[in-house]
CSV table of C-alpha atoms in Angstrom, one decimal:
chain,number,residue,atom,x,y,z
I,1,UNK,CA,35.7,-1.8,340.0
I,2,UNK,CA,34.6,-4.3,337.4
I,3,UNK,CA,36.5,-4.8,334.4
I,4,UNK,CA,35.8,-6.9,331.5
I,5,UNK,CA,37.7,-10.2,330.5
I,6,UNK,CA,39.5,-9.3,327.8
I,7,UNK,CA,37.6,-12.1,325.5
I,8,UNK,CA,34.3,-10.1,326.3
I,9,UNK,CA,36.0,-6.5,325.3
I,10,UNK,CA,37.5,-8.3,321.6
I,11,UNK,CA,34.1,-9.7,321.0
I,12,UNK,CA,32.3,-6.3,321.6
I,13,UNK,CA,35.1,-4.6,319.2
I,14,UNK,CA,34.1,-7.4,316.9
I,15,UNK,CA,30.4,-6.8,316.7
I,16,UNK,CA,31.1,-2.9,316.7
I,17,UNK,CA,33.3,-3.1,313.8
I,18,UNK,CA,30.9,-5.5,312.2
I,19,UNK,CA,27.9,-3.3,312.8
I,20,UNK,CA,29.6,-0.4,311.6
I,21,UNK,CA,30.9,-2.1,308.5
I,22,UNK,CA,27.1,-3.5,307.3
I,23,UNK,CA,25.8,-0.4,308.1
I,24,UNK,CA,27.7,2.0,305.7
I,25,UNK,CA,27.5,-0.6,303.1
I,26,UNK,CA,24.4,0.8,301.7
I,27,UNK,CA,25.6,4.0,300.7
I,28,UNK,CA,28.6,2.1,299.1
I,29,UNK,CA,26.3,0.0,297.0
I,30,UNK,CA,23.6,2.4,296.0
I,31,UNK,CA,23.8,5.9,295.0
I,32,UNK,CA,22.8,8.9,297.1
I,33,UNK,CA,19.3,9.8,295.9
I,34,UNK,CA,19.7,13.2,297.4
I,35,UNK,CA,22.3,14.2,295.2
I,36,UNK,CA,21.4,13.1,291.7
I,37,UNK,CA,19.1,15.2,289.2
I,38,UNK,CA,15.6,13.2,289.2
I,39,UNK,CA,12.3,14.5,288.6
I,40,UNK,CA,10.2,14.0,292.0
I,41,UNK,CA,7.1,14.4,290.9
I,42,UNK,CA,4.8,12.8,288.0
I,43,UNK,CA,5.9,15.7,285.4
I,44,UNK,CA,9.4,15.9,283.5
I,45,UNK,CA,11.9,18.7,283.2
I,46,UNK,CA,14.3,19.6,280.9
I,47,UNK,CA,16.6,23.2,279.8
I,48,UNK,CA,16.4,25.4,276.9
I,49,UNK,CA,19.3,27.9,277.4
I,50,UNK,CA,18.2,29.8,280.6
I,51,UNK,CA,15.2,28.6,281.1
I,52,UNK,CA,14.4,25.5,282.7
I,53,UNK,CA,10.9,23.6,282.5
I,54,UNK,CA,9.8,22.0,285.4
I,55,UNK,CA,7.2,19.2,286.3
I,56,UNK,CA,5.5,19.1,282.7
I,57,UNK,CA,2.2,17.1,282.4
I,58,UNK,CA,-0.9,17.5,280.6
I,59,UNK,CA,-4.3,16.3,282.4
I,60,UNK,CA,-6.9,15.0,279.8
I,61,UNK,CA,-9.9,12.4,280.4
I,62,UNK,CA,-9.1,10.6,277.3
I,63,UNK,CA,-7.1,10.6,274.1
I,64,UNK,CA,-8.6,13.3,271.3
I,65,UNK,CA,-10.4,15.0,274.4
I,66,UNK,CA,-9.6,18.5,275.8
I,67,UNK,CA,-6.7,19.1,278.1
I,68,UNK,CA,-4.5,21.0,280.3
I,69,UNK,CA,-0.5,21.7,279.7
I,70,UNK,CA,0.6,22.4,283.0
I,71,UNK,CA,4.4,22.9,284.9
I,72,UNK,CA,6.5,26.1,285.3
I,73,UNK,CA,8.7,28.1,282.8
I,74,UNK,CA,12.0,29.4,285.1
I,75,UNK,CA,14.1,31.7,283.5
I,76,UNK,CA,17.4,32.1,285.0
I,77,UNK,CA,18.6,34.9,282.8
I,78,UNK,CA,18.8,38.8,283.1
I,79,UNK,CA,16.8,39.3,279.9
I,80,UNK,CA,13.0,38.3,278.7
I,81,UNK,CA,12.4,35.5,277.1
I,82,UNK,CA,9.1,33.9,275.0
I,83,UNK,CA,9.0,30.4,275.1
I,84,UNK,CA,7.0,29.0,272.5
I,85,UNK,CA,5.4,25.7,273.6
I,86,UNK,CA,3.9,22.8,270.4
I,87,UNK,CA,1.6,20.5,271.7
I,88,UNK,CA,-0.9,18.5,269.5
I,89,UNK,CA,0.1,20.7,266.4
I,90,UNK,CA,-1.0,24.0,268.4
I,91,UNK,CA,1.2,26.5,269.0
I,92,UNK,CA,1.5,28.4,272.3
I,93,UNK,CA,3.9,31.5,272.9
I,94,UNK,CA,4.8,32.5,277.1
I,95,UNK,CA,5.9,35.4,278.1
I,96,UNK,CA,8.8,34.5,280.5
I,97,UNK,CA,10.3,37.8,282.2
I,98,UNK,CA,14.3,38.0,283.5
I,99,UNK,CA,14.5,35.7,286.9
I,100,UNK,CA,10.9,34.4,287.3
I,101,UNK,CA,8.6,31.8,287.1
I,102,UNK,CA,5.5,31.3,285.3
I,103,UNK,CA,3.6,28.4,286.3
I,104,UNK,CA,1.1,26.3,283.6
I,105,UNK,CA,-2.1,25.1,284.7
I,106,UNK,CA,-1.9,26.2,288.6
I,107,UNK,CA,-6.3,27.6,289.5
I,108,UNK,CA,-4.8,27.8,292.7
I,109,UNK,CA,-1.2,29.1,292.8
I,110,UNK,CA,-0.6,32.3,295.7
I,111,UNK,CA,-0.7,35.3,294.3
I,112,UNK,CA,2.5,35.9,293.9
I,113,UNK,CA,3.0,34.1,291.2
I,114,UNK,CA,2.8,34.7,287.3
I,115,UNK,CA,0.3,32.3,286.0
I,116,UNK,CA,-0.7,30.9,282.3
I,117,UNK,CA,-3.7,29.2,281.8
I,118,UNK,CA,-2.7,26.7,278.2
I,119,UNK,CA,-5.5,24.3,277.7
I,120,UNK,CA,-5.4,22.0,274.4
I,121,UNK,CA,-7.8,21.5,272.5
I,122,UNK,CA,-7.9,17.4,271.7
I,123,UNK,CA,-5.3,15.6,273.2
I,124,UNK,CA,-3.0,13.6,271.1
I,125,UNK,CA,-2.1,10.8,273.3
I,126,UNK,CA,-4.4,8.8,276.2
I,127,UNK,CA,-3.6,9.0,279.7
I,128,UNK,CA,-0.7,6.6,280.8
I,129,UNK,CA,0.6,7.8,277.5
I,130,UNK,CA,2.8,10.0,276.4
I,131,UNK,CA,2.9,13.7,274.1
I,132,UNK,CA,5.6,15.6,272.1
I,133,UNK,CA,5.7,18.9,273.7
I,134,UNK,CA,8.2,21.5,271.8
I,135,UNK,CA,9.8,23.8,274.0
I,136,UNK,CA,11.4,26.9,271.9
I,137,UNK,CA,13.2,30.0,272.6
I,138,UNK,CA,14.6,32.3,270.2
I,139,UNK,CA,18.1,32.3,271.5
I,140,UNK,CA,18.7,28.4,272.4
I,141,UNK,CA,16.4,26.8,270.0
I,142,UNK,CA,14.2,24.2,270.7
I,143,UNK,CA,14.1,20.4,272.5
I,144,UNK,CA,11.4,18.1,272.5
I,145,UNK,CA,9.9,16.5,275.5
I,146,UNK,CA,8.1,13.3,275.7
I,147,UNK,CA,5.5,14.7,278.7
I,148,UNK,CA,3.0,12.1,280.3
I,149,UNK,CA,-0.7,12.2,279.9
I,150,UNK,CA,-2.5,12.2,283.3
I,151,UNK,CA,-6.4,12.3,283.6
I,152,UNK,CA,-8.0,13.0,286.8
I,153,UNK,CA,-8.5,9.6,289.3
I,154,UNK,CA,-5.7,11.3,291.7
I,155,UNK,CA,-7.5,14.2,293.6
I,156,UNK,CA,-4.8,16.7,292.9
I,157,UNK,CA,-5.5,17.2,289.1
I,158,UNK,CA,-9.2,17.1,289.3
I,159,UNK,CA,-9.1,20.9,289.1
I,160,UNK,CA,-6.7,20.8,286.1
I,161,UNK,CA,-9.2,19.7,283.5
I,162,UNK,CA,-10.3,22.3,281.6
I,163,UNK,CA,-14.3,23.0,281.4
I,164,UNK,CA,-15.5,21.0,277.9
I,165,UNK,CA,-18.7,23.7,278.1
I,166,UNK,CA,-16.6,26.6,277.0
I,167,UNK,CA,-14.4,26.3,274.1
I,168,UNK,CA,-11.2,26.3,274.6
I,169,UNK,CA,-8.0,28.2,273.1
I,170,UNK,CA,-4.5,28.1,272.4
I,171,UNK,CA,-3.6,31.1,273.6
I,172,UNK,CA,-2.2,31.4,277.9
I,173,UNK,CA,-4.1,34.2,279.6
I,174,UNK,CA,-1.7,35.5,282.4
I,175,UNK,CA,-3.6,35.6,285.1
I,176,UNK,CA,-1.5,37.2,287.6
I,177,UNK,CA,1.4,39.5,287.7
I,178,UNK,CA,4.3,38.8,289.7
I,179,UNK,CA,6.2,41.7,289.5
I,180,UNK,CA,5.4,42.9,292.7
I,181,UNK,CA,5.0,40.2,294.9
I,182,UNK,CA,2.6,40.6,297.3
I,183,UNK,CA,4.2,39.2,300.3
I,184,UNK,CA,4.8,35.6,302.0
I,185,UNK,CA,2.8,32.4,300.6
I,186,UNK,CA,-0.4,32.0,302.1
I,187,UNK,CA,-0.8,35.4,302.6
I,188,UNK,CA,-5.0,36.3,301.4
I,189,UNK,CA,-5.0,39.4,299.6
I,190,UNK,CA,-8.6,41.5,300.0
């Protein structure tokens, strides 16, 4: 049987520890990511009362041109809410029912969710920029939200623009219920 030399077995103790010392040092410099409240995506969030708005952008071509408002409205309360939405001095009012989610601006969303389609009609800021959006609900009140202006060189809001041939309103057109959802994401419906 073999046995080290005790030098040999202190050195190895003294690399282990050493290893194991610079490699936990990272968490005890820099904060855990995973735990903190950060917006992953290009949009911003914040909370009025019990509902929380989520991953707000608008997608525009240029500044003064029509756009797209477009995120999700959460409400985590047992009754209804309206949220009413400013953007570019036009007023927009959601209906948000008791524990759901109404996403803004999703052609594509499964059909399980509530949709709103809110398109504005000139843009206020260009994209890289930033608009005021008012979010308002008649029991919290209101904050404003400085959301960015996107346009569409990244592949995933080229569908968000709205169509400049029609003309375009103020008003969201729910364009799904989700009251009764119709089973697991991905699921086609015929």
């Amino acid at each position: 049987m073999t046995r080290l030399r005790p030098r040999t077995a202190r050195t190895a103790a003294g690399l282990a520890a050493a290893a194991v010392l610079a490699l936990s040092g990272c968490s005890a410099t820099n904060p855990i990511a995973t735990i903190a409240d950060y917006q992953p995506s290009d949009g911003v969030a914040t909370t009025v009362g019990d509902v929380r708005v989520l991953n707000m952008i608008v997608v525009a071509q240029a500044e003064g041109q029509p756009g797209t408002l477009t995120g999700a409205l959460a409400n985590g309360s047992s009754q209804d809410e309206t949220v009413t939405l400013t953007i570019a001095g036009e007023e927009v009012r959601v209906p948000v029912a008791a524990s759901t989610t109404v996403l803004l601006g999703a052609p594509d969303a499964p059909p399980r969710y509530e949709t709103a389609d809110i398109e504005v009609a000139a843009v206020d800021a260009a994209p890289g920029g930033l608009t005021t959006v008012t979010v308002a609900t008649a029991s919290s009140g209101s904050v404003q939200l400085q959301v960015p202006v996107l346009n569409d060189k990244l592949p995933e809001y080229q569908a968000l623009l709205p169509d400049t041939t029609a003309t375009s309103t103020a008003t969201p057109a729910a364009t799904r219920d989700a009251s009764q959802p119709s089973g697991q994401e991905g699921d086609e419906e015929g």
